[in-house]
mmCIF file of C-alpha atoms in Angstrom:
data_model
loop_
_atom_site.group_PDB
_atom_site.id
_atom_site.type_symbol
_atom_site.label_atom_id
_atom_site.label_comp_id
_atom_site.label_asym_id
_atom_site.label_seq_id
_atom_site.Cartn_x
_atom_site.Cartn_y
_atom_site.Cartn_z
ATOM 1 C CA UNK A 1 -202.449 -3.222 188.133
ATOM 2 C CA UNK A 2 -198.830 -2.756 188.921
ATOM 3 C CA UNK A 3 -198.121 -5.956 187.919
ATOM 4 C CA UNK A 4 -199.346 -5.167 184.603
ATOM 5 C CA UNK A 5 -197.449 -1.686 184.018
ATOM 6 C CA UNK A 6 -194.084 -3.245 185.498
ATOM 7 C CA UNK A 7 -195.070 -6.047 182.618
ATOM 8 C CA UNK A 8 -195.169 -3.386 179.967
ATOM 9 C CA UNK A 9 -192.700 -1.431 180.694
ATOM 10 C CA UNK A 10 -189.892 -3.808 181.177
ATOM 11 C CA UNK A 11 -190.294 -4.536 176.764
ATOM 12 C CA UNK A 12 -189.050 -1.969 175.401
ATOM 13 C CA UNK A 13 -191.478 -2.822 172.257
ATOM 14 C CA UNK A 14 -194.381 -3.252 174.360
ATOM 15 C CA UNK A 15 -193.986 -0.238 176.610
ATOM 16 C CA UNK A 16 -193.406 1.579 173.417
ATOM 17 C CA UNK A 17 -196.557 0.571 171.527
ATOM 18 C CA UNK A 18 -198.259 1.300 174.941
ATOM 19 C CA UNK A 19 -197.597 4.576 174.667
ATOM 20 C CA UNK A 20 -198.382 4.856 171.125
ATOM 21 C CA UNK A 21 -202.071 3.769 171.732
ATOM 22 C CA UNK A 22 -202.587 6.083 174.567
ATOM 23 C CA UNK A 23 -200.786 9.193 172.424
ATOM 24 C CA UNK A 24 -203.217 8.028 169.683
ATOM 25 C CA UNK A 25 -206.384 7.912 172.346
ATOM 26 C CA UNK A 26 -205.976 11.474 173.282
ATOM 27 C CA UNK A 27 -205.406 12.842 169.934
ATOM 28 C CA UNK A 28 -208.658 10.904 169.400
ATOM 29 C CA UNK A 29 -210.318 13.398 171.950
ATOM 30 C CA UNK A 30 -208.740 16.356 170.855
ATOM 31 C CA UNK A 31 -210.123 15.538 167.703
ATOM 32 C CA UNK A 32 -213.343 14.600 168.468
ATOM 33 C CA UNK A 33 -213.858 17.973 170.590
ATOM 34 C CA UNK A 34 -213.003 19.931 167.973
ATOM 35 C CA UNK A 35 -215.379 18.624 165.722
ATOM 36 C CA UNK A 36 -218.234 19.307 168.131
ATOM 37 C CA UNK A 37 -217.255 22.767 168.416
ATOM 38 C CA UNK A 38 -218.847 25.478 166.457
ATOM 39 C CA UNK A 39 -216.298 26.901 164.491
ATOM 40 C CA UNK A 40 -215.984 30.373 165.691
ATOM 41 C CA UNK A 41 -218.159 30.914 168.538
ATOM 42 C CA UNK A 42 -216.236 28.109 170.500
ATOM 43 C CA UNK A 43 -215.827 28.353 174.568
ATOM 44 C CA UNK A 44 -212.256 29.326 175.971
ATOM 45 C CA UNK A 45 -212.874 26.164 178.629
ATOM 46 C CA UNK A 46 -213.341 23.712 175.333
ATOM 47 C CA UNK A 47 -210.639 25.279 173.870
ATOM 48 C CA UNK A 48 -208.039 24.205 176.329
ATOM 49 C CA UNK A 49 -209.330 21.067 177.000
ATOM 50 C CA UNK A 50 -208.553 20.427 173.499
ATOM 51 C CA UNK A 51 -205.459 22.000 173.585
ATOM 52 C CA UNK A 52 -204.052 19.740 176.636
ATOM 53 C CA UNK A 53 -205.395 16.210 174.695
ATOM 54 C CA UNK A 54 -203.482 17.399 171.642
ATOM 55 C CA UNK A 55 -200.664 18.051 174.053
ATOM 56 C CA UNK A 56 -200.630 14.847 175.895
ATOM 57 C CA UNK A 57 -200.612 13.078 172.944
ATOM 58 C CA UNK A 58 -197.591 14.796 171.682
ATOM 59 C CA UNK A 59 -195.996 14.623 174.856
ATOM 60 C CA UNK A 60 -196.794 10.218 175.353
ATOM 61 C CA UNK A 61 -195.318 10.412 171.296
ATOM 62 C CA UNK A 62 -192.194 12.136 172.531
ATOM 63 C CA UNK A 63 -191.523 9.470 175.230
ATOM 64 C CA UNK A 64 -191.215 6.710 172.700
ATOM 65 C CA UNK A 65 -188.619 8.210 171.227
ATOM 66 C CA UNK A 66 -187.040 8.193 174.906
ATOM 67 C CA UNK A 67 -187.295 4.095 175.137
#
């Protein structure tokens, strides 16, 4: 497995599409949460766990930028 990140991450275009997919997998679960959730009555927990996806996947979007 560390053969395989240290792989990725010494392309700069690899590393960076890399971190696209898993920016775009957590926004995927963000999304997919809140489209299970009723739309008013939704739970606090569900809430945030939708809230940190959507933030990971801004976060792994900003790192690109940083390659």
């Amino acid at each position: 497995m560390k053969d395989l990140i240290r792989k990725i991450t010494q392309d700069d275009h690899t590393h960076a599409r890399w971190l696209n997919t898993l920016s775009m997998m957590e926004n995927t679960g963000a999304k997919k949460i809140k489209n299970c959730e009723h739309p008013v009555f939704v739970n606090e927990i569900i809430l945030k766990h939708a809230a940190e996806e959507a933030r990971h996947a801004y976060y792994l979007k900003s790192q690109i930028q940083k390659n």
